[in-house]
PDB file of C-alpha atoms and ligand atoms in Angstrom:
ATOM      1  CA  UNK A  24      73.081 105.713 176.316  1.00 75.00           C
ATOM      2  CA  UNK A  25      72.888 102.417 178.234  1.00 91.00           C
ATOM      3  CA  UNK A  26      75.023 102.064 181.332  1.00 98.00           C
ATOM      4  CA  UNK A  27      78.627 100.671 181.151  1.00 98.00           C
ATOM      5  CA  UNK A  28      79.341  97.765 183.339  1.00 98.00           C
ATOM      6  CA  UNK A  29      82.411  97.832 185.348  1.00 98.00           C
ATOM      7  CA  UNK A  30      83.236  94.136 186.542  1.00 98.00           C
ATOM      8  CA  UNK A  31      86.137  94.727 189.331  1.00 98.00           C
ATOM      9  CA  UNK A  32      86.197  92.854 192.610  1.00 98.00           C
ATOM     10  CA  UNK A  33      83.789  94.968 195.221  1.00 97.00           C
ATOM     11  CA  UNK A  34      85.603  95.741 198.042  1.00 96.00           C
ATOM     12  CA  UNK A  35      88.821  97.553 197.125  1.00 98.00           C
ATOM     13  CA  UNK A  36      89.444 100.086 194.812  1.00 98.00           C
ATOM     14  CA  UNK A  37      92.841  98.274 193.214  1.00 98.00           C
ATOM     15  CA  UNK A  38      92.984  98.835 189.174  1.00 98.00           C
ATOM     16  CA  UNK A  39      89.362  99.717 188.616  1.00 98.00           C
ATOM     17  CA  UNK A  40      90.331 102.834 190.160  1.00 98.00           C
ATOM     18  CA  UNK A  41      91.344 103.930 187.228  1.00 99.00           C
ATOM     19  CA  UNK A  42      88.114 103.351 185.575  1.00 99.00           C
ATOM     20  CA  UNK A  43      85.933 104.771 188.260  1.00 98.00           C
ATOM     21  CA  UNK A  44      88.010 107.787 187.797  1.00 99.00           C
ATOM     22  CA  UNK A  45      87.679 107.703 184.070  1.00 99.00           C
ATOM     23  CA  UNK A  46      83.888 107.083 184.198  1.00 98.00           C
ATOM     24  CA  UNK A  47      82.884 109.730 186.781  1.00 98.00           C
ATOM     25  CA  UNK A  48      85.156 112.575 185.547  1.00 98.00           C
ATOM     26  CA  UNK A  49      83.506 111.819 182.567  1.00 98.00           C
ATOM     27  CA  UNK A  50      80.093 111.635 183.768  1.00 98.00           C
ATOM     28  CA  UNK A  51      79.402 108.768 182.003  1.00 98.00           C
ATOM     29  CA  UNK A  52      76.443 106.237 183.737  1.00 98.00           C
ATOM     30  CA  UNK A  53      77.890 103.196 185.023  1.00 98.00           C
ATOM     31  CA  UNK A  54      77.096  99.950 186.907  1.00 98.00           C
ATOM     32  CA  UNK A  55      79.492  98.637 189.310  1.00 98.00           C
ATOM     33  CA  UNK A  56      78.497  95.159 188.712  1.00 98.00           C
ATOM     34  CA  UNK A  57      79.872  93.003 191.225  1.00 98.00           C
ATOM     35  CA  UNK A  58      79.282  95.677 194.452  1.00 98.00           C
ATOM     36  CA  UNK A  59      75.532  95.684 193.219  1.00 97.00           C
ATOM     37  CA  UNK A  60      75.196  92.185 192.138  1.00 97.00           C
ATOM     38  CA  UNK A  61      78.078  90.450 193.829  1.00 98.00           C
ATOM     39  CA  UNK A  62      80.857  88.703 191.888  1.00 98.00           C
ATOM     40  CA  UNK A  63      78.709  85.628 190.026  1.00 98.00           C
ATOM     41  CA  UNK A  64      78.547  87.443 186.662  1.00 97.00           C
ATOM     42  CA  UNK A  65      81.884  88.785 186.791  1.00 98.00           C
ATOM     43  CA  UNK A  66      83.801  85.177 187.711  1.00 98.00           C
ATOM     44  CA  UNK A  67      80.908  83.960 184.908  1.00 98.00           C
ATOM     45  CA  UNK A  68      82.583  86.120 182.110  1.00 98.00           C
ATOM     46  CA  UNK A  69      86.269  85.024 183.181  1.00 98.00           C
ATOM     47  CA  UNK A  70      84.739  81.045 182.783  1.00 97.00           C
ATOM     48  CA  UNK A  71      84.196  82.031 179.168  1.00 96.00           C
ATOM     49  CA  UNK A  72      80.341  82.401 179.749  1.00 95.00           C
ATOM     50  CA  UNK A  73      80.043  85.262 177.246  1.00 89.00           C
ATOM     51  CA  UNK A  74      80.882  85.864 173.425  1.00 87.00           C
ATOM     52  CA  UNK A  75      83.939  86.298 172.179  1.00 91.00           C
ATOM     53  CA  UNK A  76      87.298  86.530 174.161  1.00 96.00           C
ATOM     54  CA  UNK A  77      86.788  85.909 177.685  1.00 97.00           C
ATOM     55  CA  UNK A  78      88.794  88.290 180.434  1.00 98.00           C
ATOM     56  CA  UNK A  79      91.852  86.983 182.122  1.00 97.00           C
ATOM     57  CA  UNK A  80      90.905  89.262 185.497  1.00 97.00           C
ATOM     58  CA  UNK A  81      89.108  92.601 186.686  1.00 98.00           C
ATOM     59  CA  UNK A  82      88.428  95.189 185.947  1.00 98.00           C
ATOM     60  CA  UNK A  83      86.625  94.712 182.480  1.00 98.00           C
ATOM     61  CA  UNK A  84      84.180  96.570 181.290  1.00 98.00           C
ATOM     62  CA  UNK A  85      81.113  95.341 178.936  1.00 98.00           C
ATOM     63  CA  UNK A  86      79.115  98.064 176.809  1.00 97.00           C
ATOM     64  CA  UNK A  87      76.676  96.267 174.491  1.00 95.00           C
ATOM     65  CA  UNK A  88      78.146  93.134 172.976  1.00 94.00           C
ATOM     66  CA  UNK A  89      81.716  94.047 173.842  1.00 96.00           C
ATOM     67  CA  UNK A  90      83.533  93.012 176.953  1.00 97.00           C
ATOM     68  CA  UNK A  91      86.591  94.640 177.457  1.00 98.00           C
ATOM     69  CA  UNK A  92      89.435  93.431 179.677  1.00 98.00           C
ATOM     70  CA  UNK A  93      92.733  95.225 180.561  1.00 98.00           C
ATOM     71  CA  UNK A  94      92.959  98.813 182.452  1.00 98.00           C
ATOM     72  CA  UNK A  95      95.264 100.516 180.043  1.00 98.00           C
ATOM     73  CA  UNK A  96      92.986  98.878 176.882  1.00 98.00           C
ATOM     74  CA  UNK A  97      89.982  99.985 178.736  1.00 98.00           C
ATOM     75  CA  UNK A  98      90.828 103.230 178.839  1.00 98.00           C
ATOM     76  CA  UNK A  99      92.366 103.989 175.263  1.00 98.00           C
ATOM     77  CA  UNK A 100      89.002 102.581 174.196  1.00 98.00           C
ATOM     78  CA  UNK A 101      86.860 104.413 176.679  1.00 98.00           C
ATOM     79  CA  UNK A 102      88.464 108.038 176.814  1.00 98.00           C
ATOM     80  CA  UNK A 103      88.067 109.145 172.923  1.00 98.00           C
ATOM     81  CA  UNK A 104      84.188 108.088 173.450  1.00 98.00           C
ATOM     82  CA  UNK A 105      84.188 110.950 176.383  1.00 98.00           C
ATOM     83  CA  UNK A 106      87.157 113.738 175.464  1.00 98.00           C
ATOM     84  CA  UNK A 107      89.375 112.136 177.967  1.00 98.00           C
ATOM     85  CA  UNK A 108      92.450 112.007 175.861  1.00 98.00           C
ATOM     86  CA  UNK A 109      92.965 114.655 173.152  1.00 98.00           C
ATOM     87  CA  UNK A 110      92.553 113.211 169.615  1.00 97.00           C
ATOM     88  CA  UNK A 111      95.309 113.617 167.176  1.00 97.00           C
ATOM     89  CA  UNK A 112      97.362 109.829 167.045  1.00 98.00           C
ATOM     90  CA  UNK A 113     100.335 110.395 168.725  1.00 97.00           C
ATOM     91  CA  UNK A 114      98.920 111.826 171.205  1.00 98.00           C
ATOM     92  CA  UNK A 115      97.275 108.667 172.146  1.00 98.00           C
ATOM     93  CA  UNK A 116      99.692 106.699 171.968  1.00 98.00           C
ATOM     94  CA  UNK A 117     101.476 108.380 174.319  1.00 98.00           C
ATOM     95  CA  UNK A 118      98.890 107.919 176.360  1.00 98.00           C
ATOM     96  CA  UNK A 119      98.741 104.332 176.366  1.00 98.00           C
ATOM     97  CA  UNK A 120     102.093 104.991 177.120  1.00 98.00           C
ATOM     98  CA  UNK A 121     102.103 106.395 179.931  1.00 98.00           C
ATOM     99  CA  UNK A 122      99.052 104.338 181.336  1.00 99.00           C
ATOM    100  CA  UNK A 123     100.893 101.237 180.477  1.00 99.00           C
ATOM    101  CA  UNK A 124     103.841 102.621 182.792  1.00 99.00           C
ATOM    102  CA  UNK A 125     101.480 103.019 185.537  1.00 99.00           C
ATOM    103  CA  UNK A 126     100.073  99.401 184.843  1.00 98.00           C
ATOM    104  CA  UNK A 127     103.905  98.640 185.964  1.00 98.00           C
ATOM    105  CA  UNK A 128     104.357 100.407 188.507  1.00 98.00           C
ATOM    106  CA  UNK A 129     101.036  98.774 190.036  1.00 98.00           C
ATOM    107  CA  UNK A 130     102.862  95.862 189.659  1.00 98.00           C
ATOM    108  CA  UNK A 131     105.774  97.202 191.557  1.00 98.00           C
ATOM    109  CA  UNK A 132     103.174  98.494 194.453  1.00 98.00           C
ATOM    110  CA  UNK A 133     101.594  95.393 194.845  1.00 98.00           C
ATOM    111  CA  UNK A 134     104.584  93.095 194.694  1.00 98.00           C
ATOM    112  CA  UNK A 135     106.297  94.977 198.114  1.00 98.00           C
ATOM    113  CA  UNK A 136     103.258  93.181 199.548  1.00 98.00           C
ATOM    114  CA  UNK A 137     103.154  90.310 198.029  1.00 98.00           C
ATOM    115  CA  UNK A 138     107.077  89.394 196.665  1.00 98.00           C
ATOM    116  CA  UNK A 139     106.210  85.945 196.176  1.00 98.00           C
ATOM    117  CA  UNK A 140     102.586  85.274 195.048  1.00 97.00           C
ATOM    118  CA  UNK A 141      99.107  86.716 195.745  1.00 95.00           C
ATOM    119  CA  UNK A 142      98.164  82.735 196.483  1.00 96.00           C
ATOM    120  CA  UNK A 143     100.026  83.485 200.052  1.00 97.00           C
ATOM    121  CA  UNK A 144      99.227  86.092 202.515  1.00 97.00           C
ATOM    122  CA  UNK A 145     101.240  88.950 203.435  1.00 97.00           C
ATOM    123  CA  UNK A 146     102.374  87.351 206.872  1.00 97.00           C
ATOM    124  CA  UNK A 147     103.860  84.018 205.204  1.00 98.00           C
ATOM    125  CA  UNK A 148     105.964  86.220 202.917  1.00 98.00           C
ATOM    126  CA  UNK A 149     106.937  89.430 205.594  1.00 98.00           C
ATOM    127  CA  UNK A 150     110.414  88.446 205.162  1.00 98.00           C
ATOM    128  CA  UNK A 151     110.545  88.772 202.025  1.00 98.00           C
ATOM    129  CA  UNK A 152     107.981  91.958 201.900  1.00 98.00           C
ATOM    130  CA  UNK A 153     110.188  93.584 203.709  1.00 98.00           C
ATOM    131  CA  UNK A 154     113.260  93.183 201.081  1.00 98.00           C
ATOM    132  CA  UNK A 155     111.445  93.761 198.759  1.00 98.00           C
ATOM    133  CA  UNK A 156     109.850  97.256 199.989  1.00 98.00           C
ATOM    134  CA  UNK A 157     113.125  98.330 200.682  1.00 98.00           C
ATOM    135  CA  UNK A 158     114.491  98.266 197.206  1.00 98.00           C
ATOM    136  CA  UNK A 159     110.866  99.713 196.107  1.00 98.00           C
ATOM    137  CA  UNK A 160     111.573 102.534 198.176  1.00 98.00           C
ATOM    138  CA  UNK A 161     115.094 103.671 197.355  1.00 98.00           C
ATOM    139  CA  UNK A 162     115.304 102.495 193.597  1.00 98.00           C
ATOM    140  CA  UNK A 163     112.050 101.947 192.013  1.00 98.00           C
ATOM    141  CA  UNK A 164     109.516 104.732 193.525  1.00 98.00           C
ATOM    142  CA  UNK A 165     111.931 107.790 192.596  1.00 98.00           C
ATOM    143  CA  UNK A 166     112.991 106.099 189.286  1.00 98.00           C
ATOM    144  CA  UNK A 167     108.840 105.805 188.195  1.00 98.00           C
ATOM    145  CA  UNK A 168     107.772 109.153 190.062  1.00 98.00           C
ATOM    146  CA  UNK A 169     110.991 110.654 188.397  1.00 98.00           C
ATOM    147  CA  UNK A 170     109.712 109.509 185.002  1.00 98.00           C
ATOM    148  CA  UNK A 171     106.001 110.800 185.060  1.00 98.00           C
ATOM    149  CA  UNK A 172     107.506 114.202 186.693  1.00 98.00           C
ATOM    150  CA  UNK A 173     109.294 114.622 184.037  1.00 98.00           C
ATOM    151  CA  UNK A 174     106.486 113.615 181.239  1.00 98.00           C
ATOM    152  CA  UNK A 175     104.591 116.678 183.277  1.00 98.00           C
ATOM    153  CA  UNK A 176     107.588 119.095 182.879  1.00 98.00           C
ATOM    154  CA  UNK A 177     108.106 118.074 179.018  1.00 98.00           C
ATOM    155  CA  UNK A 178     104.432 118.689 178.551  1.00 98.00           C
ATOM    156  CA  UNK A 179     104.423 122.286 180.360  1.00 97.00           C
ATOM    157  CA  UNK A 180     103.600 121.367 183.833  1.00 97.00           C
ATOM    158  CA  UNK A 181     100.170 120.927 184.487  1.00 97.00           C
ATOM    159  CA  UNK A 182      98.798 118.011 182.359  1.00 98.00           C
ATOM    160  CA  UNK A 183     100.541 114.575 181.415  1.00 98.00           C
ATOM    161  CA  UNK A 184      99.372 114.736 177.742  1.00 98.00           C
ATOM    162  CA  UNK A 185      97.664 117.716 175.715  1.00 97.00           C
ATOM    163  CA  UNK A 186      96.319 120.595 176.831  1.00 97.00           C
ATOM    164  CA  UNK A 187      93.822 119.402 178.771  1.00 97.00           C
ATOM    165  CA  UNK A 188      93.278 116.712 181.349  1.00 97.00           C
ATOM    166  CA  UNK A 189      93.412 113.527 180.366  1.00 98.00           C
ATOM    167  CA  UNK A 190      92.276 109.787 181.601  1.00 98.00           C
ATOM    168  CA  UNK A 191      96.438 109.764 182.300  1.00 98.00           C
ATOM    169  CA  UNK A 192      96.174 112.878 185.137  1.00 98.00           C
ATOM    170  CA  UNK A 193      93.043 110.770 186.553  1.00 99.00           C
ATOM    171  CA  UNK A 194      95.252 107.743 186.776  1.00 99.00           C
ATOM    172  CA  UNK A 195      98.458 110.201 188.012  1.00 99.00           C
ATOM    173  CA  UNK A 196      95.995 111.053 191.244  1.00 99.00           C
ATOM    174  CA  UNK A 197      95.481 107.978 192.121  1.00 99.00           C
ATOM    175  CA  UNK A 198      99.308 106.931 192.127  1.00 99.00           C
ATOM    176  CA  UNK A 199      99.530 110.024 194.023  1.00 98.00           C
ATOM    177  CA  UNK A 200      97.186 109.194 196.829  1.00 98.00           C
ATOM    178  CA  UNK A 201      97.664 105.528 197.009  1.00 98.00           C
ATOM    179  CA  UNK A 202     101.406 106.470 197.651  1.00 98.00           C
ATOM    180  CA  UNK A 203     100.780 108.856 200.472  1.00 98.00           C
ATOM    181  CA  UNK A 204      97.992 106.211 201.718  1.00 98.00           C
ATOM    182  CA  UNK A 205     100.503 103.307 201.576  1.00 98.00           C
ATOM    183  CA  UNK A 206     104.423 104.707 201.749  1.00 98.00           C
ATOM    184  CA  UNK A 207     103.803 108.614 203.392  1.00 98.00           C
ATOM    185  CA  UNK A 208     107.489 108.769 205.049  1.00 98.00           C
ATOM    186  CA  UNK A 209     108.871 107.772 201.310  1.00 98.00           C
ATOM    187  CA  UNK A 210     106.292 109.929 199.828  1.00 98.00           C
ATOM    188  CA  UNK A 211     106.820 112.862 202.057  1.00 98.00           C
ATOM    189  CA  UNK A 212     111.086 112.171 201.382  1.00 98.00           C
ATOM    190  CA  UNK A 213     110.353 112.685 197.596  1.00 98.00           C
ATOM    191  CA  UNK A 214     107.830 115.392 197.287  1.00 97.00           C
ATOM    192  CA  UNK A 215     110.298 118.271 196.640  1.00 97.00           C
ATOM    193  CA  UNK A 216     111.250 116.379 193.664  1.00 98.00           C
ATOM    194  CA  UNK A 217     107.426 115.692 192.355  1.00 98.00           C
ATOM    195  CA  UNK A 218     106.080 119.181 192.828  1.00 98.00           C
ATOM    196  CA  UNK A 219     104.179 118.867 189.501  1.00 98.00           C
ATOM    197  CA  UNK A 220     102.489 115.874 190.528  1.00 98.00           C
ATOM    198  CA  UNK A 221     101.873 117.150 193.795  1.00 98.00           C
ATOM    199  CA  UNK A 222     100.245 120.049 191.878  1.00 98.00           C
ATOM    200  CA  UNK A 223      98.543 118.098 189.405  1.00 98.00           C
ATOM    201  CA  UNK A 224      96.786 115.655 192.441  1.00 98.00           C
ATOM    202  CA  UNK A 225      95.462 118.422 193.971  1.00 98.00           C
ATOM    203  CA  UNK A 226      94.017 119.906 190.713  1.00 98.00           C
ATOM    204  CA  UNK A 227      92.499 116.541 189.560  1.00 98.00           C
ATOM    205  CA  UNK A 228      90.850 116.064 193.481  1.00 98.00           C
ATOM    206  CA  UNK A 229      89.338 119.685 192.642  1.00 98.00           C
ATOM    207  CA  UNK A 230      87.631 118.635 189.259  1.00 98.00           C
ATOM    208  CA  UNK A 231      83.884 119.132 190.687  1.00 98.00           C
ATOM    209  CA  UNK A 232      83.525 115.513 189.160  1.00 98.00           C
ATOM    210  CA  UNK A 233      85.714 113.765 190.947  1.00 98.00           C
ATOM    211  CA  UNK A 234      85.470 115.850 194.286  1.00 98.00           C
ATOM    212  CA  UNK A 235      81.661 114.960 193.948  1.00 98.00           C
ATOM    213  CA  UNK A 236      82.769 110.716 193.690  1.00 98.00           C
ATOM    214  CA  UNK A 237      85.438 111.336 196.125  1.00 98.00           C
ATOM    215  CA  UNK A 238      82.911 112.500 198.526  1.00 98.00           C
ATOM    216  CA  UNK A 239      80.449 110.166 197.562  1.00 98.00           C
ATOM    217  CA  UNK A 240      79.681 106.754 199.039  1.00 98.00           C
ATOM    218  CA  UNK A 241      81.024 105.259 195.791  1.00 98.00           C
ATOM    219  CA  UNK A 242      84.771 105.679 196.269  1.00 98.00           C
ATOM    220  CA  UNK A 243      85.405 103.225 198.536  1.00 98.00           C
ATOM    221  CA  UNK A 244      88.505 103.582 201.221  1.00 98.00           C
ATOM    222  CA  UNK A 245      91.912 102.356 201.154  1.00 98.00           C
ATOM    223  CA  UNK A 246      92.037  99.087 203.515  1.00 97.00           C
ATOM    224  CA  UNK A 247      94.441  96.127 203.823  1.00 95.00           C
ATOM    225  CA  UNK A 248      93.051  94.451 201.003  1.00 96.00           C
ATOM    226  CA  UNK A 249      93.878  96.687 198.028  1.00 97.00           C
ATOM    227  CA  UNK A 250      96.855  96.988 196.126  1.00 98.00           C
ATOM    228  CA  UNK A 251      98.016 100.530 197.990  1.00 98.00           C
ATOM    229  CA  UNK A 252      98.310  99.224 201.471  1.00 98.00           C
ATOM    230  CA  UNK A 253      99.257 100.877 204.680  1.00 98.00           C
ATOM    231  CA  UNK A 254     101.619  98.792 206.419  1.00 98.00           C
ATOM    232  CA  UNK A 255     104.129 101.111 208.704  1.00 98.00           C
ATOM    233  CA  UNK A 256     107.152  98.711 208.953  1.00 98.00           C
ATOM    234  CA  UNK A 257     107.158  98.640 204.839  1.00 98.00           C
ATOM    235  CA  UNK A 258     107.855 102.246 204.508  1.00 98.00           C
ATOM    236  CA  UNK A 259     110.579 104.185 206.230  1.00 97.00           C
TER     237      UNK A 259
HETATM  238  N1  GSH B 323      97.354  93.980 183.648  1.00 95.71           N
HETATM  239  C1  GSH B 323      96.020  93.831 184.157  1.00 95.71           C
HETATM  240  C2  GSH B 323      96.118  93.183 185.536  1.00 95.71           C
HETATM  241  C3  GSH B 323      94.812  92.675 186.027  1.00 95.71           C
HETATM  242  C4  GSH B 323      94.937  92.114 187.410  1.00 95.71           C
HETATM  243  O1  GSH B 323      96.022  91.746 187.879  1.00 95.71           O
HETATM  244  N2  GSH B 323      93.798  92.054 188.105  1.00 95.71           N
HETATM  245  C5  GSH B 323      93.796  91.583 189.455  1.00 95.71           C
HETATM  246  C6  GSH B 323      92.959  92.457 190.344  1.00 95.71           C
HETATM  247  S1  GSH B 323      93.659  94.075 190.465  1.00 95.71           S
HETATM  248  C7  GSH B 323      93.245  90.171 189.516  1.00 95.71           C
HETATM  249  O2  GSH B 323      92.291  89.875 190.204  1.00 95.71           O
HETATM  250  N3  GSH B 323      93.891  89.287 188.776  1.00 95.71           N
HETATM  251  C8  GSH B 323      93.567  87.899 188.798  1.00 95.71           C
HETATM  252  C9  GSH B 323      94.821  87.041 188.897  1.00 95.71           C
HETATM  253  O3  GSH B 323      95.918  87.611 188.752  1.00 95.71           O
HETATM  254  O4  GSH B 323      94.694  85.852 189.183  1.00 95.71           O
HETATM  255  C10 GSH B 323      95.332  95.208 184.211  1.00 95.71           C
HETATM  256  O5  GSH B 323      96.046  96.237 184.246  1.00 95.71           O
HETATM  257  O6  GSH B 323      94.102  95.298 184.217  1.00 95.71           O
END
């Protein structure tokens, strides 16, 4: 099987995250294009310089004569290929689902940084940051953390969909951690409330896989540039 090739931009782990996490619990061979070969081929693609639909951003993957753009699409294409998602319909769907939740909630992470655009920085827009992060942090984090503790409970506790894991527990660890990473004095305030996802991050961290790329020089750190960003007077 010929490598996949993960387009995402190199130095942050952001949304192709969750298709590291897919690809290495999954063992499948990839290319991380753009931290091998810097970003030419991937801004290339978004021009339109391959066939068929171009990508509107990163990550996108390209296997063969398909290049694929969207995390949550991305993975309900990738994850049947590798037993990452069990296989009966509605199952799936829920899912996509879920990951499509998350692909909010990203949203909501990266907007307490950036309130107003990502074409300012974070210092032209504190005020607003601030205001912003404050609402994140009393309505929105407990209302989405809430919901995917409870998709765990309705489930049986330990996996988001199935009976297995799933590409959705992957993505559920990496909410996890950026949280702590990014808001641990929010985090911390909730986690009696999340014990489920508490328990299901460290279970997905202790999947040899992933323990193996977490310890590898592949997963790249949290830093100020990602989407998940420590910034003490946001949190409280
Ligand atoms: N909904 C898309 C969002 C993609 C996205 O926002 N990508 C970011 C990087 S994490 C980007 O560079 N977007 C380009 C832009 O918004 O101009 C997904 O989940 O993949």
């Amino acid at each position: 099987m010929s490598p996949y090739e993960l387009f995402y931009w190199p130095g942050i782990q952001g949304r192709g995250e969750l298709i590291r996490l897919a690809l290495e619990d999954a063992g499948a061979p990839y290319v991380d294009v753009a931290r091998e070969r810097g970003t030419g081929p991937m801004l290339a693609l978004m021009r339109g310089a391959g066939p068929g639909l171009a990508p509107f951003g990163p990550p996108f993957l390209r296997s063969g004569s398909l290049v694929l753009a969207q995390t949550a699409a991305i993975l309900a294409w990738l994850a049947p290929r590798h037993g990452l998602v069990p296989a009966a319909e509605r199952a799936r769907l829920h899912a996509h689902q879920l990951q499509l939740t998350i692909a909010d909630f990203y949203v909501e992470v990266h907007d307490t940084h950036h309130p107003l655009g990502s074409a300012l920085y974070y210092e032209e827009q504190k005020p607003e940051a601030l205001r912003r992060a404050e609402i994140f942090r009393r309505d929105r984090l407990p209302l989405f953390l809430g919901y995917f503790e409870k998709a765990l409970e309705r489930n049986g506790g330990r996996f988001a969909i199935g009976r297995r894991s799933s590409y959705v527990d992957l993505s559920l660890f990496q909410v996890m951690v950026g949280l702590e990473y990014a808001f641990p004095v929010a985090t911390r305030r909730l986690a009696r409330r999340v014990r489920r996802l508490q328990a299901l991050k460290e279970r997905v961290a202790a999947r040899p896989r992933v323990a193996a790329y977490l310890a590898s020089e592949r997963r790249l750190p949290f830093n100020p540039h990602g989407i998940f960003r420590a910034y003490p007077e946001l949190d409280g």
